[in-house]
Structure formats: C-alpha cells, structure tokens
PDB file of C-alpha atoms and ligand atoms in Angstrom:
ATOM      1  CA  UNK A   1     -21.030  -1.919  18.229  1.00 51.00           C
ATOM      2  CA  UNK A   2     -23.402   0.995  19.242  1.00 42.00           C
ATOM      3  CA  UNK A   3     -26.656  -0.665  19.703  1.00 38.00           C
ATOM      4  CA  UNK A   4     -28.716   2.540  20.763  1.00 37.00           C
ATOM      5  CA  UNK A   5     -32.128   2.334  19.855  1.00 35.00           C
ATOM      6  CA  UNK A   6     -33.315   6.064  19.580  1.00 31.00           C
ATOM      7  CA  UNK A   7     -36.129   5.755  17.125  1.00 34.00           C
ATOM      8  CA  UNK A   8     -37.014   9.590  17.117  1.00 31.00           C
ATOM      9  CA  UNK A   9     -38.107  10.930  13.861  1.00 31.00           C
ATOM     10  CA  UNK A  10     -38.607   7.619  11.884  1.00 35.00           C
ATOM     11  CA  UNK A  11     -42.160   8.271  11.031  1.00 37.00           C
ATOM     12  CA  UNK A  12     -42.330   8.737   7.098  1.00 39.00           C
ATOM     13  CA  UNK A  13     -39.847   6.722   5.167  1.00 44.00           C
ATOM     14  CA  UNK A  14     -39.780   6.665   1.475  1.00 41.00           C
ATOM     15  CA  UNK A  15     -43.166   8.015   1.498  1.00 38.00           C
ATOM     16  CA  UNK A  16     -44.618   5.352   3.478  1.00 44.00           C
ATOM     17  CA  UNK A  17     -45.719   5.683   7.480  1.00 37.00           C
ATOM     18  CA  UNK A  18     -43.812   2.695   8.717  1.00 42.00           C
ATOM     19  CA  UNK A  19     -44.015   2.978  12.381  1.00 40.00           C
ATOM     20  CA  UNK A  20     -44.341   5.216  15.321  1.00 33.00           C
ATOM     21  CA  UNK A  21     -43.634   2.372  17.827  1.00 32.00           C
ATOM     22  CA  UNK A  22     -40.210   1.955  19.128  1.00 30.00           C
ATOM     23  CA  UNK A  23     -40.795  -1.642  20.068  1.00 30.00           C
ATOM     24  CA  UNK A  24     -41.343  -2.262  16.410  1.00 32.00           C
ATOM     25  CA  UNK A  25     -37.520  -1.835  15.636  1.00 38.00           C
ATOM     26  CA  UNK A  26     -37.014  -5.256  17.596  1.00 42.00           C
ATOM     27  CA  UNK A  27     -39.070  -7.005  14.931  1.00 45.00           C
ATOM     28  CA  UNK A  28     -39.198  -7.281  10.813  1.00 51.00           C
ATOM     29  CA  UNK A  29     -42.014  -5.039   9.508  1.00 51.00           C
ATOM     30  CA  UNK A  30     -43.820  -6.430   6.738  1.00 54.00           C
ATOM     31  CA  UNK A  31     -44.973  -3.651   4.441  1.00 55.00           C
ATOM     32  CA  UNK A  32     -44.764  -5.535   1.299  1.00 52.00           C
ATOM     33  CA  UNK A  33     -47.530  -8.065  -0.020  1.00 52.00           C
ATOM     34  CA  UNK A  34     -45.815 -10.240  -2.892  1.00 51.00           C
ATOM     35  CA  UNK A  35     -48.254 -11.833  -4.991  1.00 47.00           C
ATOM     36  CA  UNK A  36     -46.356 -14.265  -7.105  1.00 49.00           C
ATOM     37  CA  UNK A  37     -44.982 -16.336  -4.159  1.00 54.00           C
ATOM     38  CA  UNK A  38     -41.495 -15.145  -4.620  1.00 66.00           C
ATOM     39  CA  UNK A  39     -41.486 -12.864  -1.988  1.00 84.00           C
ATOM     40  CA  UNK A  40     -38.797 -12.877   0.911  1.00 88.00           C
ATOM     41  CA  UNK A  41     -40.349 -14.167   4.239  1.00 85.00           C
ATOM     42  CA  UNK A  42     -39.000 -11.795   7.168  1.00 83.00           C
ATOM     43  CA  UNK A  43     -40.310 -14.685   9.719  1.00 83.00           C
ATOM     44  CA  UNK A  44     -37.770 -17.108   8.028  1.00 87.00           C
ATOM     45  CA  UNK A  45     -35.179 -14.296   8.657  1.00 90.00           C
ATOM     46  CA  UNK A  46     -35.938 -14.248  12.114  1.00 86.00           C
ATOM     47  CA  UNK A  47     -35.600 -18.017  12.459  1.00 88.00           C
ATOM     48  CA  UNK A  48     -32.494 -18.462  10.762  1.00 91.00           C
ATOM     49  CA  UNK A  49     -30.326 -15.230  11.618  1.00 94.00           C
ATOM     50  CA  UNK A  50     -27.480 -15.926  14.333  1.00 95.00           C
ATOM     51  CA  UNK A  51     -26.074 -12.440  14.813  1.00 96.00           C
ATOM     52  CA  UNK A  52     -25.827 -10.343  17.511  1.00 96.00           C
ATOM     53  CA  UNK A  53     -26.342  -6.903  15.855  1.00 95.00           C
ATOM     54  CA  UNK A  54     -26.570  -6.906  12.053  1.00 96.00           C
ATOM     55  CA  UNK A  55     -29.937  -7.520  10.813  1.00 94.00           C
ATOM     56  CA  UNK A  56     -31.558  -7.643  14.258  1.00 90.00           C
ATOM     57  CA  UNK A  57     -34.216  -5.190  13.479  1.00 89.00           C
ATOM     58  CA  UNK A  58     -35.177  -4.337   9.842  1.00 88.00           C
ATOM     59  CA  UNK A  59     -37.728  -3.041   7.361  1.00 88.00           C
ATOM     60  CA  UNK A  60     -38.834  -4.990   4.389  1.00 87.00           C
ATOM     61  CA  UNK A  61     -40.847  -3.347   1.378  1.00 86.00           C
ATOM     62  CA  UNK A  62     -42.159  -4.700  -1.845  1.00 84.00           C
ATOM     63  CA  UNK A  63     -40.837  -1.956  -3.811  1.00 87.00           C
ATOM     64  CA  UNK A  64     -39.046   1.336  -3.220  1.00 90.00           C
ATOM     65  CA  UNK A  65     -36.669   3.734  -5.009  1.00 93.00           C
ATOM     66  CA  UNK A  66     -33.272   2.509  -2.924  1.00 96.00           C
ATOM     67  CA  UNK A  67     -32.796   0.678  -0.006  1.00 95.00           C
ATOM     68  CA  UNK A  68     -29.562   2.863   0.666  1.00 97.00           C
ATOM     69  CA  UNK A  69     -31.877   6.273   0.792  1.00 96.00           C
ATOM     70  CA  UNK A  70     -34.294   4.639   3.055  1.00 92.00           C
ATOM     71  CA  UNK A  71     -31.615   3.379   5.204  1.00 94.00           C
ATOM     72  CA  UNK A  72     -30.099   6.931   5.172  1.00 96.00           C
ATOM     73  CA  UNK A  73     -33.264   8.393   6.304  1.00 93.00           C
ATOM     74  CA  UNK A  74     -33.786   5.784   9.066  1.00 91.00           C
ATOM     75  CA  UNK A  75     -30.160   6.244  10.144  1.00 94.00           C
ATOM     76  CA  UNK A  76     -30.447  10.115  10.371  1.00 93.00           C
ATOM     77  CA  UNK A  77     -33.470   9.581  12.523  1.00 90.00           C
ATOM     78  CA  UNK A  78     -31.231   7.619  15.074  1.00 90.00           C
ATOM     79  CA  UNK A  79     -32.047   4.068  13.822  1.00 88.00           C
ATOM     80  CA  UNK A  80     -30.032   1.578  15.693  1.00 90.00           C
ATOM     81  CA  UNK A  81     -26.831  -0.083  14.458  1.00 95.00           C
ATOM     82  CA  UNK A  82     -27.459  -3.266  12.353  1.00 95.00           C
ATOM     83  CA  UNK A  83     -30.738  -2.377  11.081  1.00 93.00           C
ATOM     84  CA  UNK A  84     -31.333  -3.255   7.589  1.00 94.00           C
ATOM     85  CA  UNK A  85     -33.707  -2.235   4.673  1.00 93.00           C
ATOM     86  CA  UNK A  86     -34.621  -4.896   2.627  1.00 92.00           C
ATOM     87  CA  UNK A  87     -36.984  -4.841  -0.668  1.00 91.00           C
ATOM     88  CA  UNK A  88     -38.207  -7.128  -3.348  1.00 91.00           C
ATOM     89  CA  UNK A  89     -37.451  -4.600  -5.932  1.00 93.00           C
ATOM     90  CA  UNK A  90     -36.107  -1.082  -6.466  1.00 94.00           C
ATOM     91  CA  UNK A  91     -37.124   1.525  -8.918  1.00 93.00           C
ATOM     92  CA  UNK A  92     -34.357   3.897  -8.609  1.00 96.00           C
ATOM     93  CA  UNK A  93     -31.599   1.316  -7.446  1.00 97.00           C
ATOM     94  CA  UNK A  94     -28.343   3.321  -7.199  1.00 97.00           C
ATOM     95  CA  UNK A  95     -24.645   1.960  -8.076  1.00 95.00           C
ATOM     96  CA  UNK A  96     -21.432   3.223  -7.851  1.00 91.00           C
ATOM     97  CA  UNK A  97     -20.236   6.398  -9.454  1.00 86.00           C
ATOM     98  CA  UNK A  98     -23.733   7.685  -9.700  1.00 90.00           C
ATOM     99  CA  UNK A  99     -25.010   5.105 -11.971  1.00 92.00           C
ATOM    100  CA  UNK A 100     -28.474   3.085 -11.761  1.00 95.00           C
ATOM    101  CA  UNK A 101     -28.622  -0.402 -10.805  1.00 97.00           C
ATOM    102  CA  UNK A 102     -30.910  -2.607 -12.282  1.00 97.00           C
ATOM    103  CA  UNK A 103     -32.719  -4.618  -9.503  1.00 97.00           C
ATOM    104  CA  UNK A 104     -36.209  -6.222 -10.243  1.00 96.00           C
ATOM    105  CA  UNK A 105     -38.048  -8.809  -8.178  1.00 94.00           C
ATOM    106  CA  UNK A 106     -35.839 -11.861  -7.597  1.00 96.00           C
ATOM    107  CA  UNK A 107     -32.668 -10.302  -6.162  1.00 97.00           C
ATOM    108  CA  UNK A 108     -31.480  -9.679  -3.009  1.00 98.00           C
ATOM    109  CA  UNK A 109     -31.348  -5.868  -2.534  1.00 97.00           C
ATOM    110  CA  UNK A 110     -30.598  -4.692   1.032  1.00 97.00           C
ATOM    111  CA  UNK A 111     -28.699  -2.158   2.903  1.00 97.00           C
ATOM    112  CA  UNK A 112     -27.403  -2.393   6.477  1.00 98.00           C
ATOM    113  CA  UNK A 113     -26.698   0.596   8.570  1.00 97.00           C
ATOM    114  CA  UNK A 114     -23.430   0.715  10.734  1.00 98.00           C
ATOM    115  CA  UNK A 115     -22.123   3.233  13.008  1.00 97.00           C
ATOM    116  CA  UNK A 116     -18.446   2.727  13.061  1.00 95.00           C
ATOM    117  CA  UNK A 117     -16.129   5.263  15.048  1.00 91.00           C
ATOM    118  CA  UNK A 118     -13.945   6.071  12.207  1.00 91.00           C
ATOM    119  CA  UNK A 119     -12.796   8.954  10.181  1.00 90.00           C
ATOM    120  CA  UNK A 120     -15.053   9.357   6.851  1.00 91.00           C
ATOM    121  CA  UNK A 121     -12.021   8.675   4.687  1.00 89.00           C
ATOM    122  CA  UNK A 122     -11.923   5.234   6.019  1.00 92.00           C
ATOM    123  CA  UNK A 123     -15.380   4.061   4.738  1.00 93.00           C
ATOM    124  CA  UNK A 124     -13.528   2.344   1.814  1.00 94.00           C
ATOM    125  CA  UNK A 125     -12.567  -0.180   4.395  1.00 96.00           C
ATOM    126  CA  UNK A 126     -15.957  -1.139   4.821  1.00 96.00           C
ATOM    127  CA  UNK A 127     -16.702  -1.846   1.397  1.00 95.00           C
ATOM    128  CA  UNK A 128     -13.774  -4.090   1.238  1.00 96.00           C
ATOM    129  CA  UNK A 129     -15.204  -5.703   4.312  1.00 97.00           C
ATOM    130  CA  UNK A 130     -18.644  -6.203   2.532  1.00 98.00           C
ATOM    131  CA  UNK A 131     -16.825  -8.166  -0.452  1.00 97.00           C
ATOM    132  CA  UNK A 132     -14.996 -10.250   1.614  1.00 98.00           C
ATOM    133  CA  UNK A 133     -18.137 -11.234   3.605  1.00 98.00           C
ATOM    134  CA  UNK A 134     -20.085 -11.763   0.054  1.00 98.00           C
ATOM    135  CA  UNK A 135     -17.218 -14.159  -1.344  1.00 98.00           C
ATOM    136  CA  UNK A 136     -17.186 -16.104   1.840  1.00 98.00           C
ATOM    137  CA  UNK A 137     -20.695 -16.651   1.994  1.00 98.00           C
ATOM    138  CA  UNK A 138     -20.736 -17.561  -1.656  1.00 98.00           C
ATOM    139  CA  UNK A 139     -18.241 -20.310  -0.921  1.00 97.00           C
ATOM    140  CA  UNK A 140     -19.591 -21.656   2.330  1.00 96.00           C
ATOM    141  CA  UNK A 141     -23.573 -21.541   1.202  1.00 96.00           C
ATOM    142  CA  UNK A 142     -23.415 -22.583  -2.288  1.00 94.00           C
ATOM    143  CA  UNK A 143     -19.561 -24.086  -2.882  1.00 95.00           C
ATOM    144  CA  UNK A 144     -18.983 -21.057  -5.330  1.00 96.00           C
ATOM    145  CA  UNK A 145     -15.463 -19.742  -5.897  1.00 95.00           C
ATOM    146  CA  UNK A 146     -16.084 -16.092  -6.622  1.00 97.00           C
ATOM    147  CA  UNK A 147     -13.442 -13.409  -7.132  1.00 96.00           C
ATOM    148  CA  UNK A 148     -13.226  -9.800  -5.973  1.00 96.00           C
ATOM    149  CA  UNK A 149     -12.598  -6.941  -8.619  1.00 94.00           C
ATOM    150  CA  UNK A 150     -11.236  -3.930  -6.624  1.00 93.00           C
ATOM    151  CA  UNK A 151     -12.835  -2.328  -4.673  1.00 91.00           C
ATOM    152  CA  UNK A 152     -16.028  -4.471  -3.999  1.00 89.00           C
ATOM    153  CA  UNK A 153     -17.432  -6.249  -7.220  1.00 94.00           C
ATOM    154  CA  UNK A 154     -18.161  -9.849  -6.627  1.00 97.00           C
ATOM    155  CA  UNK A 155     -17.617 -11.646  -9.879  1.00 96.00           C
ATOM    156  CA  UNK A 156     -18.255 -15.437 -11.151  1.00 97.00           C
ATOM    157  CA  UNK A 157     -16.615 -16.474 -14.088  1.00 94.00           C
ATOM    158  CA  UNK A 158     -15.653 -12.921 -14.551  1.00 92.00           C
ATOM    159  CA  UNK A 159     -19.093 -11.754 -14.408  1.00 96.00           C
ATOM    160  CA  UNK A 160     -20.443  -9.654 -11.912  1.00 96.00           C
ATOM    161  CA  UNK A 161     -22.724 -11.083  -9.494  1.00 98.00           C
ATOM    162  CA  UNK A 162     -22.863  -8.579  -6.701  1.00 98.00           C
ATOM    163  CA  UNK A 163     -22.116  -4.981  -6.342  1.00 97.00           C
ATOM    164  CA  UNK A 164     -21.906  -2.831  -2.772  1.00 97.00           C
ATOM    165  CA  UNK A 165     -22.454   0.617  -2.441  1.00 97.00           C
ATOM    166  CA  UNK A 166     -21.222   2.484   0.761  1.00 96.00           C
ATOM    167  CA  UNK A 167     -22.682   6.099   1.647  1.00 96.00           C
ATOM    168  CA  UNK A 168     -22.396   7.884   4.725  1.00 96.00           C
ATOM    169  CA  UNK A 169     -23.878  10.358   7.005  1.00 96.00           C
ATOM    170  CA  UNK A 170     -21.019  12.997   8.416  1.00 94.00           C
ATOM    171  CA  UNK A 171     -21.405  15.289  11.429  1.00 89.00           C
ATOM    172  CA  UNK A 172     -18.785  18.057  11.480  1.00 87.00           C
ATOM    173  CA  UNK A 173     -15.623  15.809  10.788  1.00 85.00           C
ATOM    174  CA  UNK A 174     -16.925  12.641  12.172  1.00 89.00           C
ATOM    175  CA  UNK A 175     -19.020   9.864  10.561  1.00 94.00           C
ATOM    176  CA  UNK A 176     -22.401   9.610  11.796  1.00 96.00           C
ATOM    177  CA  UNK A 177     -23.014   6.386  10.071  1.00 97.00           C
ATOM    178  CA  UNK A 178     -22.326   4.548   7.084  1.00 98.00           C
ATOM    179  CA  UNK A 179     -24.769   2.571   4.977  1.00 98.00           C
ATOM    180  CA  UNK A 180     -23.558  -0.514   2.842  1.00 98.00           C
ATOM    181  CA  UNK A 181     -26.010  -1.585   0.313  1.00 98.00           C
ATOM    182  CA  UNK A 182     -25.668  -5.023  -1.447  1.00 98.00           C
ATOM    183  CA  UNK A 183     -27.145  -5.652  -4.559  1.00 98.00           C
ATOM    184  CA  UNK A 184     -26.846  -9.586  -5.211  1.00 98.00           C
ATOM    185  CA  UNK A 185     -28.165 -11.226  -8.564  1.00 98.00           C
ATOM    186  CA  UNK A 186     -29.705 -13.821  -6.842  1.00 98.00           C
ATOM    187  CA  UNK A 187     -32.798 -15.791  -8.252  1.00 97.00           C
ATOM    188  CA  UNK A 188     -32.939 -13.749 -11.593  1.00 97.00           C
ATOM    189  CA  UNK A 189     -32.868 -15.052 -15.173  1.00 96.00           C
ATOM    190  CA  UNK A 190     -30.124 -13.334 -17.203  1.00 96.00           C
ATOM    191  CA  UNK A 191     -32.874 -13.179 -20.008  1.00 95.00           C
ATOM    192  CA  UNK A 192     -34.577 -10.547 -17.705  1.00 94.00           C
ATOM    193  CA  UNK A 193     -31.733  -8.401 -17.930  1.00 95.00           C
ATOM    194  CA  UNK A 194     -31.244  -5.517 -20.448  1.00 94.00           C
ATOM    195  CA  UNK A 195     -29.296  -7.126 -23.485  1.00 94.00           C
ATOM    196  CA  UNK A 196     -26.089  -4.968 -23.016  1.00 92.00           C
ATOM    197  CA  UNK A 197     -25.594  -6.238 -19.541  1.00 92.00           C
ATOM    198  CA  UNK A 198     -25.911  -9.806 -20.542  1.00 93.00           C
ATOM    199  CA  UNK A 199     -22.229 -10.611 -21.575  1.00 92.00           C
ATOM    200  CA  UNK A 200     -21.152  -8.772 -18.127  1.00 93.00           C
ATOM    201  CA  UNK A 201     -23.554  -9.919 -15.512  1.00 97.00           C
ATOM    202  CA  UNK A 202     -24.303 -13.255 -13.883  1.00 97.00           C
ATOM    203  CA  UNK A 203     -26.888 -14.413 -11.379  1.00 98.00           C
ATOM    204  CA  UNK A 204     -26.676 -17.160  -8.672  1.00 98.00           C
ATOM    205  CA  UNK A 205     -29.451 -18.923 -10.460  1.00 97.00           C
ATOM    206  CA  UNK A 206     -27.739 -19.141 -13.574  1.00 97.00           C
ATOM    207  CA  UNK A 207     -24.750 -20.099 -12.060  1.00 96.00           C
ATOM    208  CA  UNK A 208     -26.282 -22.907 -10.030  1.00 96.00           C
ATOM    209  CA  UNK A 209     -29.037 -23.823 -12.332  1.00 97.00           C
ATOM    210  CA  UNK A 210     -31.556 -23.325  -9.643  1.00 96.00           C
ATOM    211  CA  UNK A 211     -32.973 -20.944  -7.199  1.00 96.00           C
ATOM    212  CA  UNK A 212     -31.498 -20.198  -3.645  1.00 95.00           C
ATOM    213  CA  UNK A 213     -33.225 -19.291  -0.125  1.00 96.00           C
ATOM    214  CA  UNK A 214     -32.662 -15.558  -0.078  1.00 96.00           C
ATOM    215  CA  UNK A 215     -33.572 -15.634   3.380  1.00 95.00           C
ATOM    216  CA  UNK A 216     -30.887 -18.205   4.069  1.00 96.00           C
ATOM    217  CA  UNK A 217     -28.290 -16.268   1.894  1.00 98.00           C
ATOM    218  CA  UNK A 218     -29.060 -13.032   3.719  1.00 97.00           C
ATOM    219  CA  UNK A 219     -28.696 -14.382   7.075  1.00 97.00           C
ATOM    220  CA  UNK A 220     -25.210 -16.212   6.134  1.00 98.00           C
ATOM    221  CA  UNK A 221     -24.145 -12.977   4.541  1.00 98.00           C
ATOM    222  CA  UNK A 222     -25.095 -11.010   7.439  1.00 98.00           C
ATOM    223  CA  UNK A 223     -23.224 -13.205   9.708  1.00 98.00           C
ATOM    224  CA  UNK A 224     -20.030 -13.234   7.909  1.00 98.00           C
ATOM    225  CA  UNK A 225     -20.428  -9.463   7.682  1.00 98.00           C
ATOM    226  CA  UNK A 226     -20.481  -9.143  11.430  1.00 98.00           C
ATOM    227  CA  UNK A 227     -17.506 -11.609  11.921  1.00 98.00           C
ATOM    228  CA  UNK A 228     -15.557  -9.364   9.612  1.00 98.00           C
ATOM    229  CA  UNK A 229     -17.127  -5.902  11.223  1.00 98.00           C
ATOM    230  CA  UNK A 230     -16.145  -7.173  14.571  1.00 97.00           C
ATOM    231  CA  UNK A 231     -12.510  -7.707  13.312  1.00 97.00           C
ATOM    232  CA  UNK A 232     -12.661  -4.198  11.772  1.00 96.00           C
ATOM    233  CA  UNK A 233     -14.049  -2.690  15.118  1.00 95.00           C
ATOM    234  CA  UNK A 234     -11.326  -4.367  17.118  1.00 95.00           C
ATOM    235  CA  UNK A 235      -8.401  -2.895  14.981  1.00 95.00           C
ATOM    236  CA  UNK A 236      -7.640  -5.861  12.955  1.00 97.00           C
ATOM    237  CA  UNK A 237      -8.238  -4.716   9.485  1.00 97.00           C
ATOM    238  CA  UNK A 238      -5.234  -6.195   8.265  1.00 97.00           C
ATOM    239  CA  UNK A 239      -6.936  -9.427   8.640  1.00 98.00           C
ATOM    240  CA  UNK A 240      -9.632  -8.515   6.353  1.00 97.00           C
ATOM    241  CA  UNK A 241      -7.038  -7.143   3.973  1.00 97.00           C
ATOM    242  CA  UNK A 242      -5.364 -10.494   3.975  1.00 97.00           C
ATOM    243  CA  UNK A 243      -8.438 -12.152   2.996  1.00 97.00           C
ATOM    244  CA  UNK A 244      -9.275  -9.787   0.304  1.00 96.00           C
ATOM    245  CA  UNK A 245      -5.859 -10.318  -1.352  1.00 96.00           C
ATOM    246  CA  UNK A 246      -6.415 -14.132  -1.014  1.00 95.00           C
ATOM    247  CA  UNK A 247     -10.066 -14.279  -2.130  1.00 93.00           C
ATOM    248  CA  UNK A 248      -9.586 -11.468  -4.880  1.00 89.00           C
ATOM    249  CA  UNK A 249      -7.655 -13.051  -7.721  1.00 87.00           C
ATOM    250  CA  UNK A 250      -7.052  -9.455  -8.694  1.00 88.00           C
ATOM    251  CA  UNK A 251      -3.686  -8.699  -8.079  1.00 94.00           C
ATOM    252  CA  UNK A 252      -1.175  -9.070 -10.711  1.00 94.00           C
ATOM    253  CA  UNK A 253      -3.991  -8.193 -13.211  1.00 92.00           C
ATOM    254  CA  UNK A 254      -3.347  -5.892 -15.895  1.00 94.00           C
ATOM    255  CA  UNK A 255      -5.909  -3.056 -15.423  1.00 94.00           C
ATOM    256  CA  UNK A 256      -7.356   0.194 -16.463  1.00 93.00           C
ATOM    257  CA  UNK A 257      -8.500   2.832 -14.122  1.00 91.00           C
ATOM    258  CA  UNK A 258     -10.907   5.529 -15.073  1.00 87.00           C
ATOM    259  CA  UNK A 259     -10.637   8.241 -12.602  1.00 77.00           C
ATOM    260  CA  UNK A 260     -12.499  11.415 -13.608  1.00 76.00           C
ATOM    261  CA  UNK A 261     -11.002  12.695 -16.620  1.00 78.00           C
ATOM    262  CA  UNK A 262      -7.808  10.689 -16.294  1.00 84.00           C
ATOM    263  CA  UNK A 263      -7.421   6.937 -17.589  1.00 91.00           C
ATOM    264  CA  UNK A 264      -4.226   5.110 -16.432  1.00 91.00           C
ATOM    265  CA  UNK A 265      -3.195   1.616 -17.054  1.00 93.00           C
ATOM    266  CA  UNK A 266      -0.841  -0.635 -15.139  1.00 95.00           C
ATOM    267  CA  UNK A 267      -0.502  -3.919 -12.871  1.00 96.00           C
ATOM    268  CA  UNK A 268      -2.398  -3.973  -9.849  1.00 96.00           C
ATOM    269  CA  UNK A 269       0.244  -4.724  -7.368  1.00 96.00           C
ATOM    270  CA  UNK A 270      -1.352  -4.671  -3.965  1.00 96.00           C
ATOM    271  CA  UNK A 271      -3.679  -2.791  -1.547  1.00 96.00           C
ATOM    272  CA  UNK A 272      -2.018  -0.311   0.964  1.00 96.00           C
ATOM    273  CA  UNK A 273      -3.320  -0.356   4.870  1.00 95.00           C
ATOM    274  CA  UNK A 274      -6.266   1.536   4.037  1.00 95.00           C
ATOM    275  CA  UNK A 275      -7.373  -0.558   1.202  1.00 95.00           C
ATOM    276  CA  UNK A 276      -6.321   1.825  -1.742  1.00 95.00           C
ATOM    277  CA  UNK A 277      -5.352   0.042  -5.007  1.00 95.00           C
ATOM    278  CA  UNK A 278      -1.634   0.296  -5.754  1.00 96.00           C
ATOM    279  CA  UNK A 279      -0.999  -0.012  -9.487  1.00 95.00           C
ATOM    280  CA  UNK A 280       2.506   0.169 -11.161  1.00 95.00           C
ATOM    281  CA  UNK A 281       2.131   2.175 -14.321  1.00 93.00           C
ATOM    282  CA  UNK A 282       3.815   1.168 -17.504  1.00 88.00           C
ATOM    283  CA  UNK A 283       6.789   3.712 -16.776  1.00 91.00           C
ATOM    284  CA  UNK A 284       7.417   2.247 -13.692  1.00 92.00           C
ATOM    285  CA  UNK A 285       5.997   4.785 -11.456  1.00 94.00           C
ATOM    286  CA  UNK A 286       3.366   3.686  -8.658  1.00 95.00           C
ATOM    287  CA  UNK A 287       0.182   5.099  -8.400  1.00 93.00           C
ATOM    288  CA  UNK A 288      -2.427   4.862  -5.536  1.00 93.00           C
ATOM    289  CA  UNK A 289      -6.060   4.585  -6.295  1.00 92.00           C
ATOM    290  CA  UNK A 290      -8.900   5.601  -3.994  1.00 89.00           C
ATOM    291  CA  UNK A 291     -11.846   5.692  -6.221  1.00 86.00           C
ATOM    292  CA  UNK A 292     -12.852   5.264  -9.801  1.00 84.00           C
ATOM    293  CA  UNK A 293     -13.969   2.516 -12.305  1.00 86.00           C
ATOM    294  CA  UNK A 294     -11.014  -0.132 -12.377  1.00 90.00           C
ATOM    295  CA  UNK A 295     -11.518  -2.466 -15.395  1.00 89.00           C
ATOM    296  CA  UNK A 296      -9.232  -5.710 -15.974  1.00 87.00           C
ATOM    297  CA  UNK A 297      -8.044  -5.534 -19.372  1.00 88.00           C
ATOM    298  CA  UNK A 298      -8.346  -9.468 -20.185  1.00 72.00           C
ATOM    299  CA  UNK A 299      -6.749  -9.271 -23.872  1.00 57.00           C
ATOM    300  CA  UNK A 300      -6.112  -6.373 -25.769  1.00 48.00           C
ATOM    301  CA  UNK A 301      -9.468  -6.574 -27.534  1.00 46.00           C
ATOM    302  CA  UNK A 302     -11.757  -7.408 -24.549  1.00 46.00           C
ATOM    303  CA  UNK A 303     -12.208  -6.204 -21.358  1.00 52.00           C
ATOM    304  CA  UNK A 304     -14.576  -6.501 -18.261  1.00 57.00           C
ATOM    305  CA  UNK A 305     -17.343  -4.056 -17.774  1.00 58.00           C
ATOM    306  CA  UNK A 306     -19.563  -3.838 -14.825  1.00 58.00           C
ATOM    307  CA  UNK A 307     -22.795  -5.084 -14.716  1.00 61.00           C
ATOM    308  CA  UNK A 308     -26.297  -4.052 -13.497  1.00 67.00           C
ATOM    309  CA  UNK A 309     -25.380  -0.287 -14.595  1.00 66.00           C
ATOM    310  CA  UNK A 310     -28.310   0.960 -16.656  1.00 66.00           C
ATOM    311  CA  UNK A 311     -27.999   4.261 -18.590  1.00 57.00           C
TER     312      UNK A 311
HETATM  313  C1  LIG B 401     -22.097  -0.961  -7.893  1.00 75.35           C
HETATM  314  O1  LIG B 401     -22.219  -0.036  -8.784  1.00 75.35           O
HETATM  315  O2  LIG B 401     -21.585  -2.021  -8.045  1.00 75.35           O
HETATM  316  C2  LIG B 401     -22.962  -0.820  -6.554  1.00 75.35           C
HETATM  317  C3  LIG B 401     -24.353  -1.283  -6.734  1.00 75.35           C
HETATM  318  C4  LIG B 401     -24.931  -1.697  -5.234  1.00 75.35           C
HETATM  319  C5  LIG B 401     -26.533  -1.974  -5.670  1.00 75.35           C
HETATM  320  C6  LIG B 401     -27.134  -1.836  -4.248  1.00 75.35           C
HETATM  321  S1  LIG B 401     -28.820  -2.705  -4.192  1.00 75.35           S
HETATM  322  C7  LIG B 401     -29.309  -2.272  -2.747  1.00 75.35           C
HETATM  323  C8  LIG B 401     -28.645  -1.121  -2.304  1.00 75.35           C
HETATM  324  N1  LIG B 401     -29.497  -0.093  -2.855  1.00 75.35           N
HETATM  325  C9  LIG B 401     -29.143   0.819  -3.949  1.00 75.35           C
HETATM  326  O3  LIG B 401     -29.814   1.705  -4.205  1.00 75.35           O
HETATM  327  N2  LIG B 401     -27.891   0.334  -4.175  1.00 75.35           N
HETATM  328  C10 LIG B 401     -27.541  -0.778  -3.408  1.00 75.35           C
END
C-alpha cells in the first residue's frame, strides 16, 4: 500500500476549511457536532481500529453533499491512501448509475481512498472486494447471513442493506486513485424511508431489533476490507472471487440486465476473472456484463428493485 502523506492543496473541502496542518491527517478531525446524542465518536474509532492503513486518517462531517465527492477532492490533493471521509448524513448522496442515495442521520456513510496500481478498467474488482468485506463483517459482528447481488449490493432477506459506489481519478492511462463509498443502512427505521423504498430496503436496526455501534461496525469493516485489499494487491484476486461466489447466493439466479437501451434476460452463471457477470441467455448464447442494473427475477410477477435510490 502506498502510504504517502503529501497533503498539499487540501485546504478547502466541501466548502469548509478543514485543515492546513499536515500532522492533522494522522488524527480524526471532528467538524461535526451532533446534538441528538446519535453521533459517531471519532475517538471510539481511534480506540478500536486495528488496521495498518485503512481508516488511519479521516475526516468526519455532520452533513455534506457526498463523502465520495469530498474524498475525490482530497485524493486529487494528494491525501494518503486509506484516508476515510465519514458523515452523519449526506444531502446529495450518490448511488450507482447516476442515482441519488437516501442517506439521513443514523446510517453509516463513508468513503475510503485507495491508490491501487491497476488499470482503470479493473476497478470493478475493488467493488466486488468491498461487498465481500461487508458480508464478512455482518456475519462476524452481527451473525447476519447477508447475500451479494452482482456486482456489490448487499442484501438481507432479499432487501438491500448496503450499496457501494466506486469512483476513480485517472491520470493519462493510469489510475491515480479509487474511491470506494459505502452506504450502510445501519441505525435507521424503515418508516423514515420514502414509501416507495420500504419494500426493497432494509436496515440493520430493523433486522436486529436494536441499534448497533457504528464505530465498531466501521472498524470491523475497515479491517475486513484491508485483509481483502492486501490479497488483491498481492495478486490473489482469485481468492476474493471465490469468496464472492460462496457468499453471494446469486449465481444460478434468473436475472434481467438493463444495460443502457438494452435489456437481456438469462441465468447468472459465474464471474470471469475480472469480476464480469457471465449470463446464459435463453437462446443458449453467453453474454458478459461489466456494468448496468441487474435485477433478480424472483417470480414472473415480482422482481427485486434496488433501494435508497430516490428520484
Ligand atoms: C448504490 O447505488 O448501490 C451505491 C450506493 C453508495 C452510497 C454511498 S454512501 C457513501 C458514499 N457517498 C456517496 O455519495 N455514495 C456512497
């Protein structure tokens, strides 16, 4: 992992001056004051985090437009690998495919900045890695058996509890940085969701019947993500793919893929070595999907739709 700590150009972020002092980036900066006693405590994160790099520096906001956007600005300014941007709420949270992501107080919304030495086309691998880390975390920490819907939606009882958005910064032909943004519906009541999302979304609070510590959830997720990222960096992405296959519960499903103007339907057969989804079409042909919205067709009359996406 690259741990360079060049902090030039990191003065004004998201409209707020966050710091001009390079030593600041070794600590958590609290720019947020949450009045309702609900707030994430960065000091707790510092105490419980057992990683080498991921989350070893971070910025914490009460509210911002999108943690991914701030992370991108920080990354362009030279922020060191592993830095996280964490927020109590986002007012322009972003989902995949240009959608808006519902992200009020109570969720776990954060982005982590990575500097992998890969070509931009391999960024899909990072999102798969992120979803494996989330499923492992929910299993170890909460005893929840979650599933993954390709590429990286994490579902509990077929409802979406977490989405991951990868964005990149590219210099010439090379990837300068990748931002992995995690949106976990943690301590939220479903009643707080817009009505049209309530059937397709779930929250950890709803599933567990109680709130969980978001600091512990974050630390555990960063630890699992770091293990996966180290495997990836040492050329062992096959191991992540094997975990994805075991944990996803998705392969063998009847799927509908909406890819731009085109819709295809078939059986999700496997992932190729880059993480693309291999679908066998009705006519027996095989099609590789590298992006798009994939819906699992459960019965002729019902299909899973994604959640937290607001129009
Ligand atoms: C999806 O569409 O499934 C991806 C949702 C990703 C949401 C997270 S919340 C933290 C980070 N900041 C954003 O604006 N989006 C991601």
